[in-house]
Coordinates of C-alpha atoms and ligand atoms in Angstrom, one line a residue:
X1 CA 148.3 2.8 81.3
X2 CA 151.1 3.3 83.8
X3 CA 150.9 1.2 87.0
X4 CA 150.1 4.2 89.2
X5 CA 147.0 4.8 87.1
X6 CA 146.0 1.1 87.3
X7 CA 146.4 1.2 91.1
X8 CA 144.4 4.4 91.4
X9 CA 141.5 2.8 89.5
X10 CA 141.7 -0.3 91.8
X11 CA 141.5 2.0 94.9
X12 CA 138.8 4.1 93.5
X13 CA 136.6 1.1 92.6
X14 CA 136.8 -0.1 96.2
X15 CA 136.0 3.3 97.6
X16 CA 133.1 3.7 95.1
X17 CA 131.5 0.5 96.4
X18 CA 132.0 1.6 100.0
X19 CA 130.4 5.0 99.3
X20 CA 127.4 3.3 97.6
X21 CA 126.9 1.1 100.7
X22 CA 127.3 4.1 103.0
X23 CA 124.6 6.0 101.1
X24 CA 122.3 3.0 100.8
X25 CA 122.5 2.1 104.5
X26 CA 123.1 5.5 106.1
X27 CA 122.1 8.1 103.5
X28 CA 119.4 9.6 105.8
X29 CA 121.7 10.1 108.8
X30 CA 122.0 13.8 109.9
X31 CA 125.5 15.2 110.3
X32 CA 124.6 18.5 112.0
X33 CA 122.2 21.4 112.1
X34 CA 122.8 24.5 110.1
X35 CA 122.2 27.9 111.6
X36 CA 121.3 31.1 109.8
X37 CA 124.5 32.7 111.0
X38 CA 126.5 30.0 109.2
X39 CA 124.5 30.5 106.0
X40 CA 125.2 34.3 106.2
X41 CA 128.8 34.0 107.3
X42 CA 130.7 32.1 104.6
X43 CA 129.2 28.6 105.3
X44 CA 131.8 28.4 108.1
X45 CA 131.7 25.0 109.8
X46 CA 129.1 23.5 107.5
X47 CA 130.2 20.0 106.4
X48 CA 129.1 19.8 102.8
X49 CA 132.0 18.3 100.8
X50 CA 133.9 15.0 100.5
X51 CA 137.6 15.5 99.7
X52 CA 139.6 12.3 100.0
X53 CA 143.1 13.7 99.9
X54 CA 143.5 15.5 103.2
X55 CA 141.6 16.5 106.4
X56 CA 142.1 19.6 108.5
X57 CA 141.8 19.5 112.3
X58 CA 141.4 22.9 113.8
X59 CA 143.9 22.3 116.5
X60 CA 146.4 19.9 114.9
X61 CA 146.4 21.3 111.4
X62 CA 146.4 19.4 108.2
X63 CA 146.8 15.6 107.7
X64 CA 147.4 14.2 104.3
X65 CA 145.8 10.7 104.2
X66 CA 146.3 10.6 107.9
X67 CA 149.9 11.9 107.9
X68 CA 150.9 15.2 109.6
X69 CA 153.5 17.5 108.1
X70 CA 156.3 16.3 110.5
X71 CA 155.4 12.7 109.6
X72 CA 155.5 13.5 105.9
X73 CA 158.9 15.1 106.4
X74 CA 160.1 11.9 108.0
X75 CA 158.4 9.2 105.9
X76 CA 158.2 10.5 102.3
X77 CA 161.1 9.7 99.9
X78 CA 163.8 12.3 99.5
X79 CA 166.6 13.0 97.0
X80 CA 169.9 11.3 97.9
X81 CA 171.5 13.3 100.8
X82 CA 168.4 15.5 101.2
X83 CA 166.2 16.1 104.2
X84 CA 162.9 17.4 102.7
X85 CA 160.2 15.3 101.2
X86 CA 159.7 15.1 97.4
X87 CA 156.3 16.5 96.4
X88 CA 156.0 13.7 93.9
X89 CA 155.7 11.4 96.9
X90 CA 152.9 13.5 98.4
X91 CA 151.0 13.4 95.1
X92 CA 151.3 9.6 95.1
X93 CA 150.1 9.5 98.8
X94 CA 147.1 11.8 98.0
X95 CA 146.2 9.8 94.9
X96 CA 146.7 6.3 96.1
X97 CA 146.2 6.7 99.9
X98 CA 149.5 4.8 100.7
X99 CA 153.0 6.0 101.3
X100 CA 155.1 5.6 98.1
X101 CA 158.4 3.8 97.7
X102 CA 161.4 5.4 96.1
X103 CA 160.5 3.6 92.9
X104 CA 157.0 5.1 92.9
X105 CA 158.4 8.5 93.3
X106 CA 160.9 8.0 90.6
X107 CA 158.2 6.8 88.3
X108 CA 156.1 10.0 88.9
X109 CA 159.2 12.2 88.4
X110 CA 159.9 10.5 85.1
X111 CA 156.3 10.7 83.9
X112 CA 156.2 14.4 84.7
X113 CA 159.5 15.1 83.1
X114 CA 158.4 13.3 79.9
X115 CA 155.2 15.3 79.7
X116 CA 156.7 18.7 80.5
X117 CA 156.9 20.1 77.0
X118 CA 154.8 23.3 76.8
X119 CA 153.4 24.1 73.4
X120 CA 154.6 27.4 71.8
X121 CA 151.2 29.1 71.7
X122 CA 151.2 29.1 75.5
X123 CA 154.4 31.2 75.5
X124 CA 152.8 33.5 73.0
X125 CA 149.9 34.1 75.3
X126 CA 152.2 35.0 78.1
X127 CA 154.3 37.2 75.8
X128 CA 151.1 39.1 74.8
X129 CA 150.8 40.6 78.4
X130 CA 152.7 43.7 79.4
X131 CA 155.5 42.6 81.8
X132 CA 153.7 44.8 84.4
X133 CA 150.8 42.3 84.5
X134 CA 150.6 40.5 87.9
X135 CA 152.3 37.0 87.7
X136 CA 149.1 35.4 88.8
X137 CA 147.2 37.0 85.9
X138 CA 149.8 35.6 83.5
X139 CA 149.7 32.2 85.3
X140 CA 145.9 31.9 85.0
X141 CA 146.0 32.9 81.3
X142 CA 148.8 30.4 80.6
X143 CA 146.7 27.6 82.2
X144 CA 143.8 28.5 80.1
X145 CA 146.0 28.5 77.0
X146 CA 147.2 25.0 77.9
X147 CA 143.6 23.9 77.8
X148 CA 143.9 23.3 74.1
X149 CA 145.7 20.1 75.1
X150 CA 142.8 18.7 77.1
X151 CA 142.3 15.0 76.4
X152 CA 139.1 15.0 78.6
X153 CA 137.5 17.7 76.4
X154 CA 138.3 15.9 73.2
X155 CA 137.1 12.5 74.6
X156 CA 133.9 14.1 75.9
X157 CA 133.1 15.7 72.5
X158 CA 133.6 12.3 71.0
X159 CA 131.0 10.9 73.3
X160 CA 133.1 8.9 75.8
X161 CA 131.1 6.9 78.4
X162 CA 130.7 8.5 81.8
X163 CA 132.5 5.5 83.3
X164 CA 135.7 6.6 81.5
X165 CA 135.7 10.2 82.5
X166 CA 138.2 9.6 85.3
X167 CA 140.8 8.2 82.9
X168 CA 141.0 11.4 80.8
X169 CA 140.8 13.6 83.8
X170 CA 143.8 11.7 85.2
X171 CA 145.7 12.1 82.0
X172 CA 145.0 15.9 81.9
X173 CA 145.9 16.3 85.6
X174 CA 149.3 14.5 85.0
X175 CA 150.1 16.6 82.0
X176 CA 149.0 19.9 83.6
X177 CA 151.1 19.3 86.7
X178 CA 154.1 18.4 84.5
X179 CA 154.0 21.7 82.7
X180 CA 153.3 24.1 85.5
X181 CA 156.9 24.6 86.7
X182 CA 157.9 25.5 83.1
X183 CA 155.2 28.2 82.7
X184 CA 155.8 29.5 86.2
X185 CA 159.5 29.8 85.6
X186 CA 158.9 31.4 82.2
X187 CA 156.7 34.1 83.8
X188 CA 159.3 34.7 86.4
X189 CA 162.3 35.0 84.1
X190 CA 160.3 37.1 81.6
X191 CA 159.1 39.6 84.2
X192 CA 162.2 39.9 86.4
X193 CA 165.2 38.5 84.6
X194 CA 165.0 40.3 81.2
X195 CA 163.4 37.3 79.5
X196 CA 166.6 35.3 79.9
X197 CA 165.0 31.8 80.1
X198 CA 166.6 28.6 81.3
X199 CA 166.0 25.3 79.6
X200 CA 164.5 22.5 81.7
X201 CA 166.8 19.8 83.0
X202 CA 164.9 16.6 82.7
X203 CA 167.3 14.7 84.9
X204 CA 166.2 16.6 88.1
X205 CA 163.2 16.0 90.3
X206 CA 160.1 18.2 89.7
X207 CA 161.2 20.8 92.4
X208 CA 164.9 20.7 91.6
X209 CA 164.1 21.3 87.9
X210 CA 161.7 24.1 88.9
X211 CA 164.4 25.8 91.0
X212 CA 166.9 25.4 88.1
X213 CA 164.5 27.0 85.6
X214 CA 163.9 29.9 88.1
X215 CA 167.7 30.4 88.1
X216 CA 168.8 28.6 91.4
X217 CA 171.4 25.8 91.6
X218 CA 171.9 26.1 95.3
X219 CA 171.0 22.7 96.9
X220 CA 169.5 24.3 100.0
X221 CA 167.1 26.4 97.9
X222 CA 166.1 23.2 96.1
X223 CA 165.4 21.7 99.5
X224 CA 163.3 24.7 100.3
X225 CA 161.4 24.2 97.1
X226 CA 160.7 20.6 97.9
X227 CA 159.4 21.5 101.3
X228 CA 157.4 24.5 100.0
X229 CA 155.8 22.5 97.2
X230 CA 154.9 19.8 99.6
X231 CA 153.3 21.9 102.4
X232 CA 151.2 24.1 100.2
X233 CA 149.7 21.3 98.2
X234 CA 146.4 20.7 100.0
X235 CA 144.3 21.9 102.9
X236 CA 141.2 19.8 102.6
X237 CA 138.3 20.8 100.3
X238 CA 136.6 23.9 101.6
X239 CA 139.3 26.5 101.0
X240 CA 138.7 28.8 98.0
X241 CA 141.2 27.3 95.6
X242 CA 140.3 23.6 96.3
X243 CA 136.6 24.3 96.4
X244 CA 136.6 26.4 93.2
X245 CA 138.5 23.6 91.3
X246 CA 136.1 21.0 92.6
X247 CA 133.0 23.0 91.9
X248 CA 134.0 23.9 88.3
X249 CA 135.1 20.3 87.7
X250 CA 131.7 19.1 88.8
X251 CA 130.2 20.8 85.7
X252 CA 132.6 18.5 83.8
X253 CA 134.8 21.4 82.8
X254 CA 138.2 19.8 82.1
X255 CA 141.1 19.9 84.6
X256 CA 142.6 23.0 82.9
X257 CA 139.5 25.0 83.2
X258 CA 138.8 23.8 86.7
X259 CA 142.4 24.5 87.9
X260 CA 142.3 28.0 86.4
X261 CA 139.2 28.7 88.5
X262 CA 141.1 27.5 91.6
X263 CA 144.0 29.7 90.7
X264 CA 141.9 32.9 90.2
X265 CA 140.6 32.2 93.7
X266 CA 144.1 31.6 95.1
X267 CA 145.0 35.1 93.7
X268 CA 142.8 36.8 96.4
X269 CA 144.6 38.6 99.3
X270 CA 142.6 36.7 101.9
X271 CA 143.8 33.4 100.4
X272 CA 147.0 32.7 98.5
X273 CA 148.0 36.3 97.9
X274 CA 148.6 36.7 101.6
X275 CA 152.2 35.6 101.3
X276 CA 152.9 38.7 99.1
X277 CA 150.9 40.9 101.5
X278 CA 152.9 39.7 104.5
X279 CA 156.2 40.8 102.9
X280 CA 154.7 44.1 101.8
X281 CA 153.4 44.7 105.3
X282 CA 156.8 43.9 106.9
X283 CA 158.5 46.1 104.3
X284 CA 156.2 49.0 105.1
X285 CA 156.7 48.5 108.8
X286 CA 160.5 48.5 108.4
X287 CA 160.4 51.6 106.2
X288 CA 158.2 53.5 108.6
X289 CA 160.3 52.5 111.6
X290 CA 163.5 53.1 109.7
X291 CA 164.9 49.7 110.9
X292 CA 165.7 46.4 109.3
X293 CA 165.0 44.6 112.6
X294 CA 162.4 46.5 114.6
X295 CA 162.1 45.7 118.3
X296 CA 159.1 43.7 119.6
X297 CA 157.7 46.8 121.2
X298 CA 157.8 48.6 117.8
X299 CA 156.2 45.7 116.1
X300 CA 153.5 45.6 118.7
X301 CA 152.7 49.2 118.1
X302 CA 152.7 48.7 114.3
X303 CA 150.2 45.8 114.6
X304 CA 147.9 47.9 116.7
X305 CA 148.1 50.7 114.2
X306 CA 147.2 48.3 111.3
X307 CA 144.2 47.1 113.2
X308 CA 143.1 50.7 114.0
X309 CA 143.3 51.4 110.2
X310 CA 140.7 48.7 109.7
X311 CA 143.2 46.5 107.8
X312 CA 144.0 42.8 108.4
X313 CA 147.4 41.7 109.7
X314 CA 148.4 39.4 106.8
X315 CA 149.6 35.9 107.6
X316 CA 147.5 35.7 110.8
X317 CA 144.1 34.1 111.3
X318 CA 142.4 31.2 109.6
X319 CA 138.8 30.2 108.8
X320 CA 139.3 26.7 110.3
X321 CA 142.6 26.5 112.2
X322 CA 142.7 27.6 115.8
X323 CA 146.4 27.0 116.6
X324 CA 149.8 27.9 114.9
X325 CA 149.7 26.4 111.4
X326 CA 152.1 23.4 111.3
X327 CA 153.1 24.6 107.8
X328 CA 154.4 27.8 109.6
X329 CA 156.3 25.6 112.1
X330 CA 157.8 23.4 109.3
X331 CA 159.2 26.6 107.7
X332 CA 160.4 27.9 111.0
X333 CA 162.3 24.7 111.6
X334 CA 163.8 24.8 108.1
X335 CA 164.9 28.5 108.7
X336 CA 166.4 27.6 112.1
X337 CA 168.6 25.0 110.4
X338 CA 169.5 27.0 107.2
X339 CA 169.3 30.7 108.0
X340 CA 168.8 31.6 111.7
X341 CA 170.6 34.9 111.5
X342 CA 168.6 36.4 108.6
X343 CA 167.1 39.7 109.9
X344 CA 163.8 39.4 108.0
X345 CA 163.3 35.9 109.3
X346 CA 164.1 37.1 112.9
X347 CA 161.5 39.8 112.4
X348 CA 158.9 37.1 111.3
X349 CA 159.7 35.3 114.6
X350 CA 159.4 38.5 116.6
X351 CA 156.0 39.1 115.0
X352 CA 155.0 35.6 116.1
X353 CA 156.0 36.4 119.6
X354 CA 154.0 39.6 119.9
X355 CA 151.0 39.4 117.4
X356 CA 148.8 36.6 118.9
X357 CA 147.9 38.4 122.2
X358 CA 147.2 41.6 120.4
X359 CA 145.0 40.0 117.9
X360 CA 143.3 38.0 120.7
X361 CA 142.6 41.2 122.6
X362 CA 140.3 42.5 119.8
X363 CA 137.9 39.8 121.0
X364 CA 136.7 39.1 117.5
X365 CA 139.5 37.4 115.7
X366 CA 138.9 33.6 116.1
X367 CA 142.4 32.5 115.4
X368 CA 145.3 34.9 116.5
X369 CA 148.0 32.4 115.3
X370 CA 150.1 32.5 112.1
X371 CA 149.2 30.6 109.0
X372 CA 151.5 29.3 106.3
X373 CA 151.9 32.7 104.6
X374 CA 153.4 34.4 107.6
X375 CA 156.7 32.6 107.0
X376 CA 157.1 31.6 103.4
X377 CA 158.1 35.0 101.9
X378 CA 160.9 35.6 104.3
X379 CA 162.5 32.3 103.4
X380 CA 162.2 33.0 99.7
X381 CA 163.8 36.4 100.2
X382 CA 166.7 34.9 102.1
X383 CA 167.6 33.0 99.0
X384 CA 167.3 36.0 96.7
X385 CA 163.8 35.4 95.4
X386 CA 162.8 38.9 96.4
X387 CA 159.9 39.5 94.0
X388 CA 157.0 39.0 96.3
X389 CA 154.3 39.3 93.7
X390 CA 155.5 36.0 92.3
X391 CA 155.0 34.1 95.6
X392 CA 151.4 33.2 94.9
X393 CA 152.5 31.5 91.7
X394 CA 154.7 29.2 93.7
X395 CA 151.8 28.4 96.0
X396 CA 149.7 27.7 92.8
X397 CA 152.2 25.2 91.4
X398 CA 152.1 23.3 94.7
X399 CA 148.3 23.6 95.1
X400 CA 147.9 21.8 91.7
X401 CA 149.0 18.5 93.4
X402 CA 146.2 18.5 95.9
X403 CA 143.3 19.9 93.8
X404 CA 144.1 17.8 90.8
X405 CA 144.6 14.6 92.6
X406 CA 141.2 15.4 94.2
X407 CA 139.6 16.0 90.9
X408 CA 140.8 12.6 89.8
X409 CA 138.9 11.2 92.8
X410 CA 135.8 13.3 92.1
X411 CA 135.5 11.8 88.6
X412 CA 136.5 8.2 89.6
X413 CA 133.8 8.3 92.3
X414 CA 131.3 9.8 89.8
X415 CA 130.4 12.8 92.0
X416 CA 127.6 14.8 90.5
X417 CA 127.4 18.5 89.6
X418 CA 127.5 20.6 92.8
X419 CA 124.4 22.7 93.3
X420 CA 123.7 23.8 96.9
X421 CA 120.5 25.7 97.6
X422 CA 120.6 29.5 98.2
X423 CA 118.0 31.7 99.7
X424 CA 117.1 35.4 99.9
X425 CA 116.9 37.6 103.0
X426 CA 113.2 38.1 102.1
X427 CA 112.8 34.3 102.3
X428 CA 114.6 34.3 105.7
X429 CA 112.3 37.0 107.1
X430 CA 109.2 35.0 106.0
X431 CA 110.7 31.9 107.5
X432 CA 111.3 33.7 110.8
X433 CA 107.7 35.0 110.9
X434 CA 106.3 31.6 110.3
X435 CA 108.5 30.1 113.0
X436 CA 107.3 32.9 115.4
X437 CA 103.6 32.2 114.6
X438 CA 104.0 28.5 115.2
X439 CA 105.8 29.1 118.5
Ligands
LIG501 N1 143.9 40.8 111.1 C1 142.9 41.6 111.4 N2 141.6 41.2 111.5 C2 141.4 39.9 111.3 C3 142.4 38.9 111.1 C4 143.7 39.4 111.0 N3 144.7 38.7 110.6 N4 141.9 37.7 111.0 C5 140.5 37.9 111.2 N5 140.2 39.2 111.4 C6 138.9 39.7 111.6 C7 138.0 39.4 110.3 O1 138.3 40.4 109.3 C8 136.6 39.6 110.9 O2 136.4 41.0 111.1 P1 134.9 41.6 110.9 O3 134.0 40.8 111.9 O4 135.1 43.0 111.2 O5 134.5 41.3 109.5 C9 136.8 39.0 112.3 O6 138.2 39.1 112.6 C10 136.4 37.6 112.5 O7 137.1 36.8 111.5 P2 137.4 35.3 111.7 O8 136.1 34.6 111.9 O9 138.4 35.1 112.8 O10 138.2 34.9 110.4 P3 137.5 34.5 108.9 O11 137.3 33.1 109.0 O12 136.4 35.4 108.6 O13 138.7 34.9 108.0 C11 140.9 34.9 107.2 C12 139.9 34.1 107.9 C13 142.1 34.0 106.9 C14 140.4 35.4 105.8 C15 141.3 36.1 108.1 O14 141.9 35.6 109.3 C16 142.3 37.1 107.5 O15 141.8 38.0 106.8 N6 143.6 36.9 107.7 C17 144.6 37.7 107.1 C18 144.8 37.3 105.6 C19 145.6 35.9 105.6 O16 146.6 35.7 106.2 N7 145.1 35.1 104.7 C20 145.7 33.7 104.4 C21 144.9 32.6 105.0 C22 145.6 31.3 104.6 C23 145.5 31.0 103.2 O17 144.4 30.8 102.6 N8 146.6 31.0 102.5

């Protein structure tokens, strides 16, 4: 076992004991009441999951093991001469619960590089799709094809003890993360670059090598990738991709199957596909207004028109957040440093100036502020990654870090199969009648 794995086991054993004590001594404590509105409206605000890797505050935004995004950008190890955190470091932090040293991060980079070889049949699966297939469809299918490699599934069929599940899930998680950049880059080059593939460079960090395989050697694009792959990694446990991965994993489906479930959820336009939708929406606006840099007044009118058409303004709103997403602000700060004069980026900032009061004036949108997806596409476009339907795949590669480190925790803590209770509206009507007659 590598030392990171040993350390993880040590931490998980301590946490396991603590949880046992919490349940023994306080298992009957009530957290909150649940209303019928919450039950009907997407379980919003119901605390029903434990996810150790990150916690979302509706006003402050995400904290990974207690660290905010600006703190991560300051404290996580970087490449020599770089400014942005290495996602390897965030993975270590989420897994172990402590900030990594440069040695820890190098160790993870090396491990992922050594495991990154993708078996041929996975490429055959990708090749069997028409190139017109959406990149997320190809990505999900490729993850399923990688599942033949699952050590967990093999061990389970050989009757491994429940106490050892975590060890095989850990191995699968590490291998899967190692291989994702290669399959994502393969899908990209096949669909948009005439199938001219670029071999991995095992001497680079995970993000640097990913950028290289996509076709970028520009150091500032590599820095963007490091930032991008860090900030999209985790957003506590209730969002669709994290929850789906956790839920499917609770049936002891292996990490490949579980992660594929998370990715099919990420592919939805209200979740991870929103980055693609933002760019399409801005493109349509610019075409309609016949301007590459519409004025704030023109943008305001276009937002109102979108709302009147009964459509969402992509990149705005959030189920939990109630302020500007710090992931949006981190990208804004990066853009101010690297590309402040880009007209698309300036349009993103102009939308930020005018959209919130208009969204607020509807009286129903709970969060009128931008989320992570409002900014990411414009930055990618600036560097020439203009194919917006690929953006969610980048999000997915990053999300693997959060949901798979979480899955390691789920198995190490022995969490059971997830099975909440559901009811019918008929049940609700009867319940209300009974409540009325008692009153
Ligand atoms: N534009 C227009 N209407 C919006 C809106 C927006 N950006 N955000 C919310 N609304 C509407 C909802 O559709 C809902 O309308 P309804 O009552 O007619 O059904 C109403 O406002 C109340 O919704 P809410 O409680 O504020 O939001 P929610 O928790 O139901 O949904 C989200 C959250 C993100 C799905 C929603 O804000 C949205 O659709 N935003 C645009 C898509 C987007 O950017 N998604 C990415 C989110 C981040 C991520 O997961 N990557």
